[in-house]
CSV table of C-alpha atoms in Angstrom, one decimal:
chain,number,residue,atom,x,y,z
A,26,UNK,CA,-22.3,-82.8,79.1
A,27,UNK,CA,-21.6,-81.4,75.3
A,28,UNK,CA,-25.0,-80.2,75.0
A,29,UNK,CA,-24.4,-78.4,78.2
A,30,UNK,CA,-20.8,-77.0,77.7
A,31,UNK,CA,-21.9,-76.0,73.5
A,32,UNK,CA,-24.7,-74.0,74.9
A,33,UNK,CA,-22.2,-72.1,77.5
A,34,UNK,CA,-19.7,-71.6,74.9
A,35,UNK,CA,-22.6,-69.9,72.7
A,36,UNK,CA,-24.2,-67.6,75.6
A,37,UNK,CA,-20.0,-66.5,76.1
A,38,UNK,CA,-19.3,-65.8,72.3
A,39,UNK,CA,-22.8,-64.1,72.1
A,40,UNK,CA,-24.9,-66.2,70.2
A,41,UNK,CA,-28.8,-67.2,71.2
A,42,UNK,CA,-28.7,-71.0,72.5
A,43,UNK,CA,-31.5,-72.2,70.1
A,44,UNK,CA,-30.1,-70.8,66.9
A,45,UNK,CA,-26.6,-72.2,67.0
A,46,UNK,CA,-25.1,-76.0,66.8
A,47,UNK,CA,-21.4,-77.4,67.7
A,48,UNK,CA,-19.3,-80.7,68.1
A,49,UNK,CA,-16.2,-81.2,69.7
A,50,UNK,CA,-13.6,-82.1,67.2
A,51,UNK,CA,-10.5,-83.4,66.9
A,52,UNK,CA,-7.9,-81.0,67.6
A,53,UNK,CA,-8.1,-77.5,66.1
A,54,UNK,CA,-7.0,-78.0,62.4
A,55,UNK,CA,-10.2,-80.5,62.4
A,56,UNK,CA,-12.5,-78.1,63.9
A,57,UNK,CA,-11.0,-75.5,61.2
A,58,UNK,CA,-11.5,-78.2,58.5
A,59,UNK,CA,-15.4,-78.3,60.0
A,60,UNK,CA,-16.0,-74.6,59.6
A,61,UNK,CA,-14.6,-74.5,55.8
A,62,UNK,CA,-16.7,-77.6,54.8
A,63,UNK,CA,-19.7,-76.2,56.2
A,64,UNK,CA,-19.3,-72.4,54.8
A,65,UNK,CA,-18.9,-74.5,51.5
A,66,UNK,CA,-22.1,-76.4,52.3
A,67,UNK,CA,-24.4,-73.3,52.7
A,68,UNK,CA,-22.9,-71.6,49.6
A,69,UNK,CA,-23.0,-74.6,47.4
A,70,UNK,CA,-25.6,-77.5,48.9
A,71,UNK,CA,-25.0,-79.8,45.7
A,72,UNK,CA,-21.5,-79.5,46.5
A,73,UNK,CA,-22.7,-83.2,49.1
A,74,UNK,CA,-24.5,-85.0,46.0
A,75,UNK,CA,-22.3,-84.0,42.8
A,76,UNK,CA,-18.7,-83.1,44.2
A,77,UNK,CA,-16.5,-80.0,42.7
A,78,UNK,CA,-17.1,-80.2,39.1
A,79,UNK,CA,-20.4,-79.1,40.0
A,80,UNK,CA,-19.3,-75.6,41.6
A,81,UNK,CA,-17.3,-72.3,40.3
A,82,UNK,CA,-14.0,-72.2,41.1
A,83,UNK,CA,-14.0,-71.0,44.7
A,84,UNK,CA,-11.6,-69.1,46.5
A,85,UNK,CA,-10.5,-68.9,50.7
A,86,UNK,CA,-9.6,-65.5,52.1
A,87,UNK,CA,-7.2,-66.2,55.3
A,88,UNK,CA,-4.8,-63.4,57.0
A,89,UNK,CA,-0.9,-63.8,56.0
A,90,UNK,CA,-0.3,-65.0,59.5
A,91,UNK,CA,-3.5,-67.2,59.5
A,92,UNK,CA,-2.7,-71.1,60.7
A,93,UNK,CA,-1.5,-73.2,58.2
A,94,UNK,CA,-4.7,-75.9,58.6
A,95,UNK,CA,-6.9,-73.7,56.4
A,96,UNK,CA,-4.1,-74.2,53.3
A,97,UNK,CA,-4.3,-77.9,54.5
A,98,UNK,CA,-8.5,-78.3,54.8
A,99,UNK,CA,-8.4,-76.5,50.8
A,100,UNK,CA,-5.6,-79.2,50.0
A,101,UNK,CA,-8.2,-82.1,51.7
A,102,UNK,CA,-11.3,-80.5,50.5
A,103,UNK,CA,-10.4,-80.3,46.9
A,104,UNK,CA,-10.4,-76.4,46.8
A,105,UNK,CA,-6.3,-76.5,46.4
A,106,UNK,CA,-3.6,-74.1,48.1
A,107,UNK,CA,-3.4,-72.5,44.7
A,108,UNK,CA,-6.8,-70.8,45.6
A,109,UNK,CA,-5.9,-70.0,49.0
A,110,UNK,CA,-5.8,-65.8,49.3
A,111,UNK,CA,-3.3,-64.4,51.7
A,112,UNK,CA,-4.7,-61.0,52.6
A,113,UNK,CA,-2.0,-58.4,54.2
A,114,UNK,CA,-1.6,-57.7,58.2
A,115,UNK,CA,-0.6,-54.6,59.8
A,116,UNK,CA,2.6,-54.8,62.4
A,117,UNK,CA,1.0,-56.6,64.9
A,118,UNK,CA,-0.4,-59.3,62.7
A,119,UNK,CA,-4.3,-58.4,62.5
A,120,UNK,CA,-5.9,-58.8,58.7
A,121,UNK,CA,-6.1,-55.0,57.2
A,122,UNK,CA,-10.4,-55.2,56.4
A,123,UNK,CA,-9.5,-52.5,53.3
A,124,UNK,CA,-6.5,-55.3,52.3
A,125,UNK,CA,-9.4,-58.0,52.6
A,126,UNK,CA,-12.0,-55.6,50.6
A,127,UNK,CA,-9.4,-55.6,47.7
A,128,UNK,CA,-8.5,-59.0,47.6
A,129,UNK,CA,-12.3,-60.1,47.7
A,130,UNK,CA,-12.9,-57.5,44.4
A,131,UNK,CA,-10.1,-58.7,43.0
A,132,UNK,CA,-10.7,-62.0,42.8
A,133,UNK,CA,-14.7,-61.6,41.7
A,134,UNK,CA,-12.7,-60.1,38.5
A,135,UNK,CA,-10.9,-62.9,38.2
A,136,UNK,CA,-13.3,-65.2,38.0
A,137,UNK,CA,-10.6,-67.7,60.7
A,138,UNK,CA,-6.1,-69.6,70.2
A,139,UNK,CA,-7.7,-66.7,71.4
A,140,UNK,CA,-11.3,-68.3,72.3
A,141,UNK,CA,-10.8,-68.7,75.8
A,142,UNK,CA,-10.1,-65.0,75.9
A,143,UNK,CA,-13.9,-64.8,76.4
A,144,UNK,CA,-13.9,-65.5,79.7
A,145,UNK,CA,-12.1,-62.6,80.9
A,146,UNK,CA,-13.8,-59.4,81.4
A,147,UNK,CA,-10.9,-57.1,80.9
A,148,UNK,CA,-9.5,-58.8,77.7
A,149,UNK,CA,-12.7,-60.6,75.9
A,150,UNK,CA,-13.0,-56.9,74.1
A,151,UNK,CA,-10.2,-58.1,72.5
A,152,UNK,CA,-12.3,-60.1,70.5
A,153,UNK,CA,-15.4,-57.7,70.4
A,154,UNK,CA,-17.8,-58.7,66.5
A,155,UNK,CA,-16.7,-62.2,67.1
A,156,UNK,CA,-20.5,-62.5,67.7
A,157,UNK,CA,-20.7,-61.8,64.4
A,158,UNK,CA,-18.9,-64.8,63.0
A,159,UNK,CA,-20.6,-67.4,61.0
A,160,UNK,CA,-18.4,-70.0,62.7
A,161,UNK,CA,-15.9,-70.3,65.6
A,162,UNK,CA,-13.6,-72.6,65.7
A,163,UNK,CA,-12.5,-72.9,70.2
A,164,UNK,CA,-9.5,-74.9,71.5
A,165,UNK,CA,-10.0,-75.5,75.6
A,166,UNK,CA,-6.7,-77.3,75.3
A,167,UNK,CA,-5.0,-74.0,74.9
A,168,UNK,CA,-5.6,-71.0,77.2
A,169,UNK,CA,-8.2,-72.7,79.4
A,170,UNK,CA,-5.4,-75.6,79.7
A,171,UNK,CA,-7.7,-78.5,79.4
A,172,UNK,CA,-5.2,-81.3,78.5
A,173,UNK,CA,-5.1,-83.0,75.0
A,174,UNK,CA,-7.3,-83.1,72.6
A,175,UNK,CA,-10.1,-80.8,73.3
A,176,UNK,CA,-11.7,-78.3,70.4
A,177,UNK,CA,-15.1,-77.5,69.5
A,178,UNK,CA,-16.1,-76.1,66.4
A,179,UNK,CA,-19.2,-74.3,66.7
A,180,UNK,CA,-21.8,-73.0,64.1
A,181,UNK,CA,-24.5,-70.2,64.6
A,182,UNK,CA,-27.0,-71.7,61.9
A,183,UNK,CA,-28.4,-74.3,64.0
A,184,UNK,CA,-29.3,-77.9,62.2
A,185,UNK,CA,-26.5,-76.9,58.8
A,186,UNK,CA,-23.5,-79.0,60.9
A,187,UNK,CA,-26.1,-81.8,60.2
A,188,UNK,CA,-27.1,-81.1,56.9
A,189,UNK,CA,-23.3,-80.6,55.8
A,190,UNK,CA,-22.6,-84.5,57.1
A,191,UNK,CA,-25.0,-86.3,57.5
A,192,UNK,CA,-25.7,-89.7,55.5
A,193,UNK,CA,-28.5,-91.3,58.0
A,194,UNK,CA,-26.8,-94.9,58.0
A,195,UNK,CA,-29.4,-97.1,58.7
A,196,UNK,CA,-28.0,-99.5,61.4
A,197,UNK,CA,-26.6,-96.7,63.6
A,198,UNK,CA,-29.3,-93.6,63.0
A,199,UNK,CA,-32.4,-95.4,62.3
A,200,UNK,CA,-35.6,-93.1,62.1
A,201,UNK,CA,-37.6,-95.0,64.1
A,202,UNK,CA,-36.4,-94.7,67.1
A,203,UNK,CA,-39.0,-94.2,70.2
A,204,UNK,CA,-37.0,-92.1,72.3
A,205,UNK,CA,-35.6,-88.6,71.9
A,206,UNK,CA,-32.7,-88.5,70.1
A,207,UNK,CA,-31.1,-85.3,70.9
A,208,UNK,CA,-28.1,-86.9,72.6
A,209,UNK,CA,-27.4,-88.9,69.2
A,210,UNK,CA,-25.2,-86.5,67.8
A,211,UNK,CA,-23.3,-89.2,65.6
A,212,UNK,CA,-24.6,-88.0,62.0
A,213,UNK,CA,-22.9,-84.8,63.0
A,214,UNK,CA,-19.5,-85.2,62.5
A,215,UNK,CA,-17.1,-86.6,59.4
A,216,UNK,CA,-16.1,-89.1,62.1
A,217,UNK,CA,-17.9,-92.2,63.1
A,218,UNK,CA,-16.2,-93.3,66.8
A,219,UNK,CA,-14.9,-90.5,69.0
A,220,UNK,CA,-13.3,-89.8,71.8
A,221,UNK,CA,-15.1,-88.3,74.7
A,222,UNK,CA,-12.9,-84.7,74.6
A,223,UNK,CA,-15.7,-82.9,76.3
A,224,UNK,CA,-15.4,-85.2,79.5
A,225,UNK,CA,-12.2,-83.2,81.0
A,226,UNK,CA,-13.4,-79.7,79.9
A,227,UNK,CA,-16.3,-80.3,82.4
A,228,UNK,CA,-14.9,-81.5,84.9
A,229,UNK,CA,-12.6,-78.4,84.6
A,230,UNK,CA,-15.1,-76.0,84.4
A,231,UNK,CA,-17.3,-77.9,87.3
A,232,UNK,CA,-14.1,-77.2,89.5
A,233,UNK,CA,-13.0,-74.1,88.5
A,234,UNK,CA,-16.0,-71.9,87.1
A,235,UNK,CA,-16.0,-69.2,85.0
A,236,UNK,CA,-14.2,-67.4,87.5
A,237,UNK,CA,-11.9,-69.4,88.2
A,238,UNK,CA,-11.1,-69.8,84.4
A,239,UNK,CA,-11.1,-65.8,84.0
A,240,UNK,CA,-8.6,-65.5,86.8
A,241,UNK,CA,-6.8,-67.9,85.4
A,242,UNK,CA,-6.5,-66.3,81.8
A,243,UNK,CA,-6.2,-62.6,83.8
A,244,UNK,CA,-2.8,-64.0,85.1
A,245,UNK,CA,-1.5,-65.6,81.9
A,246,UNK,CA,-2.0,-62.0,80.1
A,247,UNK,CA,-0.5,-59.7,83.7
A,248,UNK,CA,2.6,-62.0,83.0
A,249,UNK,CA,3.2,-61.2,79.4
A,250,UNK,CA,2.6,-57.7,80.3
A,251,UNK,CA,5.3,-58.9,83.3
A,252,UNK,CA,7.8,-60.2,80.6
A,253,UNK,CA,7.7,-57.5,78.2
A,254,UNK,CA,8.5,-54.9,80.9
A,255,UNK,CA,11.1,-56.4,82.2
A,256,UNK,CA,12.4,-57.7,78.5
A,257,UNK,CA,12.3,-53.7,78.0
A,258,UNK,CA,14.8,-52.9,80.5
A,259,UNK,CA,17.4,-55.1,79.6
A,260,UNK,CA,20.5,-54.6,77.1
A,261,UNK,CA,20.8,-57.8,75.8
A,262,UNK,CA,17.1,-58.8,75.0
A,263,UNK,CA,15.1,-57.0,71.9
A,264,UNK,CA,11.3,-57.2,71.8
A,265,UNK,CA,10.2,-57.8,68.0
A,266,UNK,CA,7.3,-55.7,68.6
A,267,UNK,CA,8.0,-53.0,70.7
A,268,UNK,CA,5.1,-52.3,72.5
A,269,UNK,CA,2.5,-54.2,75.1
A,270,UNK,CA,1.7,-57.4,74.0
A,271,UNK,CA,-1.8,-58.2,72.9
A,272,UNK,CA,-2.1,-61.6,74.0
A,273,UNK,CA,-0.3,-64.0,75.5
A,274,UNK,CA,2.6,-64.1,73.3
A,275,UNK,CA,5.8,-62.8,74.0
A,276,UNK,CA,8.3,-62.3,70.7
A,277,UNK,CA,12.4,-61.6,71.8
A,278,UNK,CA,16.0,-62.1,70.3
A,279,UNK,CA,18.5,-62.3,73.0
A,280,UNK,CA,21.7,-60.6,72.0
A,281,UNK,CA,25.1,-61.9,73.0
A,282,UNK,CA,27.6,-59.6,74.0
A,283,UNK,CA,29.8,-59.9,70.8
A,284,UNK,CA,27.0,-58.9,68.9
A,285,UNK,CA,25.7,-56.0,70.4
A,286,UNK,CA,29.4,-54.3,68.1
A,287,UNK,CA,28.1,-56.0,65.1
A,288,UNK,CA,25.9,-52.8,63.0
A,289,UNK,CA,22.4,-53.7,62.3
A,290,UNK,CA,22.5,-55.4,58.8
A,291,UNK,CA,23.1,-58.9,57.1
A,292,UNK,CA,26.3,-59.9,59.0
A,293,UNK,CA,24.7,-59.5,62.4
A,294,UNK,CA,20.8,-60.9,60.7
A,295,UNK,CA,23.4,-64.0,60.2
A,296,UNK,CA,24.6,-64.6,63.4
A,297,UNK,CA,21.5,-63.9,65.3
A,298,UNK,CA,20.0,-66.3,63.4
A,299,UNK,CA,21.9,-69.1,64.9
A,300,UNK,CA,21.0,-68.1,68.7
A,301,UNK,CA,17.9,-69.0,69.4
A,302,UNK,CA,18.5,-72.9,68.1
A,303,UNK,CA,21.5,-72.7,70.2
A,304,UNK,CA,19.9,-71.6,73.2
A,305,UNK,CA,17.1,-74.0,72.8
A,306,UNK,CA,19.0,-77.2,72.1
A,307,UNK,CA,21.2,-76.2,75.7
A,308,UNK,CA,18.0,-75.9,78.1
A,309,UNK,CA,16.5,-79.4,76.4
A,310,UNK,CA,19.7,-81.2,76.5
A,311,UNK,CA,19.7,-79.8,80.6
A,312,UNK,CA,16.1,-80.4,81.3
A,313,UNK,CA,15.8,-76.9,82.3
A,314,UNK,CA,13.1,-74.9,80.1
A,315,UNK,CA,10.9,-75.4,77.1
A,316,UNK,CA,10.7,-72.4,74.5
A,317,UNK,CA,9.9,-72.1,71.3
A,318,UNK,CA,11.7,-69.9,68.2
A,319,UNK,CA,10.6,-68.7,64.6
A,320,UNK,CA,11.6,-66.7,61.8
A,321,UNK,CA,8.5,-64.4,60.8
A,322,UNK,CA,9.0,-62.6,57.1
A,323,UNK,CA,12.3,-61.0,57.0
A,324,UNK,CA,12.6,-61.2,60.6
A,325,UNK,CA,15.1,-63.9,62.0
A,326,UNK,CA,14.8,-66.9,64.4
A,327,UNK,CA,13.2,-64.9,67.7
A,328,UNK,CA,12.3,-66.9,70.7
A,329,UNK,CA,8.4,-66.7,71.4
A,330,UNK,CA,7.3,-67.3,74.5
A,331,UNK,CA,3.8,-68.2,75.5
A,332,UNK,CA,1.8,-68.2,78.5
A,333,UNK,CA,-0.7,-71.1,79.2
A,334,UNK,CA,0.3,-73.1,82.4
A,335,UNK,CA,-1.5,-72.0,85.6
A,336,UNK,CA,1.5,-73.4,87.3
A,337,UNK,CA,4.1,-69.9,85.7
A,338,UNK,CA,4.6,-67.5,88.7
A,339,UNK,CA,7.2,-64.4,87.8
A,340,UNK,CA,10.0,-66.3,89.2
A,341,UNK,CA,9.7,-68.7,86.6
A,342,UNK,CA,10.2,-65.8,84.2
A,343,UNK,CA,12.9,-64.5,85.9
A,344,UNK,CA,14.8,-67.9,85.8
A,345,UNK,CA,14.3,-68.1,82.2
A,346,UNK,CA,15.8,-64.6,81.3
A,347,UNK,CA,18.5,-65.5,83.7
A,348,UNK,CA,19.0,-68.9,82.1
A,349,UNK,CA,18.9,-67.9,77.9
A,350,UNK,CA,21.7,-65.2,79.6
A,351,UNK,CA,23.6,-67.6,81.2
A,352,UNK,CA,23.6,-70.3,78.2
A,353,UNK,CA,24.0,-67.7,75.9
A,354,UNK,CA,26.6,-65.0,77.0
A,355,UNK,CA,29.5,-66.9,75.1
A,356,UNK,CA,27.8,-67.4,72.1
C-alpha cells in the first residue's frame, strides 16, 4: 500500500516513479525533520560517520512565516536556531526569491499544508516548480482530511532516504535474505516500530479517487472564496488581507460596535486585542464552534479560519458570522 500511494504522490507532484523514494512519517514536523537531515546528508555524507565537528558551519534558509519545526529539527540536529535565516515575505506571506538571493550571498560572506492542493486542477497551479523541489514534505491529515497521523516525506533522489539512515542491524535487515526485500522499508526511517499511517490514506483514496479528493479540496477553496465575500460586506468584520484568499485560510478581526468610534491607533490595537480570546473562550465554554486566533507581526489577535472538513456547507459559515456577532456585540 505505501509503495503504491508514494508512487501516486510522485506522478501528482511531477516526479518520474523510478527516480524518487518516500516514507510516511510521523506527523509533519517529522517529515520536515526528514527533509533537513537528508539535504544535510547529500551536502555533507561524513556528516553519518564523524558528527558536526566534521562540517562548516551551516546555515537553513526558511521564509519569515515558515513552520516553527524547521527552527526545532536545527535545535535536534545540532545545526542550532542561531543559524536559522529568516528570509523576508511579501503581504501575502510568499518568500521574496531577491530577499532569499541576498540572504544566501550574505551569509557565504560570512562564513520548505498545501500538498493536497495537487489534486485539484484549478488550484494545483498554485503550486506550479514544486516539481522542482529536492524534497516534499505532504500531510494527508490536512486538506485531504485523512484522520491523525498521516505525513509522508518524499525525496526525488531515489535510494539517499536509505543512505541518510540506514545502519543495516543485523537481526532485523540481514543481507541474506532469499526473498525480495523491497517491502522492507525499515532501514529507512530514524524510527524502528511504526504505525501503519498509510492504512487510512488508502482506504480513503480507494473510496474517494482522485476525483473525489479534487472535488473535495475544490469546495474547501469556493467557501473561503464564500467567506471573504461575504466578510467584505459587512461593518463589523475586517479582512487582514484585503483581497481573495489564496488558500484555504481565512484572516478577520470582528469589530464590536464601541469600537468602530475608537480612531485607528494604539488605544483601539489594545482593545481589539482582547476580542478574539473573548469570543473564542464563549463558543468553547457553549459547545458551539471551534476557531482559531493569532497575532501576526504588528498585527493583533485576528481570528483565522480554515477550511478542511468535508462536512462545512455555507450555512455553517453563516452561523459562525452570526454567532462571533452575537457573542461579541457587547464586548
Amino acid at each position: 500500500m505505501e509503495t503504491i500511494l508514494l508512487k501516486k504522490m510522485y506522478e501528482i507532484i511531477g516526479w518520474g516513479e523510478t527516480e524518487a523514494d518516500g516514507i510516511f512519517a510521523p506527523g509533519g514536523s517529522i517529515s520536515n525533520l526528514y527533509g533537513i537531515l537528508v539535504a544535510r546528508y547529500k551536502q555533507y555524507p561524513e556528516i553519518k560517520r564523524q558528527g558536526m565537528t566534521a562540517l562548516p558551519c551551516i546555515v537553513l534558509f526558511v521564509s519569515e512565516q515558515g513552520h516553527y519545526s524547521v527552527k526545532k529539527a536545527a535545535a535536534i540536529l545540532g545545526i542550532g536556531t542561531d543559524n536559522v535565516i529568516e528570509v523576508k515575505c511579501d503581504e501575502r506571506g510568499r518568500m521574496i526569491p531577491a530577499e532569499l538571493e541576498k540572504n544566501i550571498l550574505e551569509a557565504k560572506r560570512k562564513a520548505a499544508w498545501g500538498g493536497g492542493l495537487l489534486l485539484s486542477r484549478n488550484y494545483s497551479s498554485k503550486l506550479s516548480g514544486i516539481e522542482r523541489a529536492n524534497s516534499v514534505t505532504w500531510n494527508p491529515h490536512k486538506l485531504m482530511g485523512v484522520p491523525l497521523q498521516c505525513s509522508a516525506v518524499l525525496i526525488r533522489e531515489k535510494g539517499l532516504l536509505e543512505a541518510c539512515n540506514q545502519m543495516r542491524a543485523g537481526y532485523l535487515f540481514q543481507p541474506d535474505k532469499l526473498y525480495n526485500v523491497d517491502f522492507d522499508t525499515g532501514d529507512k526511517t530514524i524510527q524502528c516500530g511504526r504505525h501503519v499511517d498509510v492504512f487510512k490514506l488508502w482506504l480513503m483514496w480507494k473510496a474517494k479517487g482522485t476525483c473525489g479528493f479534487e472535488a473535495q479540496i475544490d469546495r474547501y477553496m469556493e467557501l473561503a472564496k464564500y467567506f471573504y465575500k461575504v466578510l467584505k460586506k459587512k461593518d463589523n468584520f475586517k479582512l487582514v488581507f484585503d483581497a481573495e484568499p489564496e488558500f484555504t485560510n481565512v484572516c478577520f478581526w470582528y469589530f464590536p460596535p464601541r469600537l468602530k468610534h475608537i480612531p485607528k491607533g494604539c488605544e483601539r490595537d489594545q482593545e481589539l486585542q482582547k476580542i478574539a480570546p473573548k469570543i473564542k473562550a464563549q463558543m468553547i465554554e457553549e459547545g458551539t464552534a471551534m476557531i482559531s486566533y493569532q497575532p501576526c507581526g504588528d498585527k493583533v489577535n485576528f481570528f483565522r479560519m480554515v477550511f478542511s472538513n468535508p462536512a462545512t456547507r455555507r450555512a455553517d459559515v453563516d452561523y459562525l458570522i452570526d454567532e462571533i456577532e452575537r457573542l461579541g456585540k457587547d464586548l
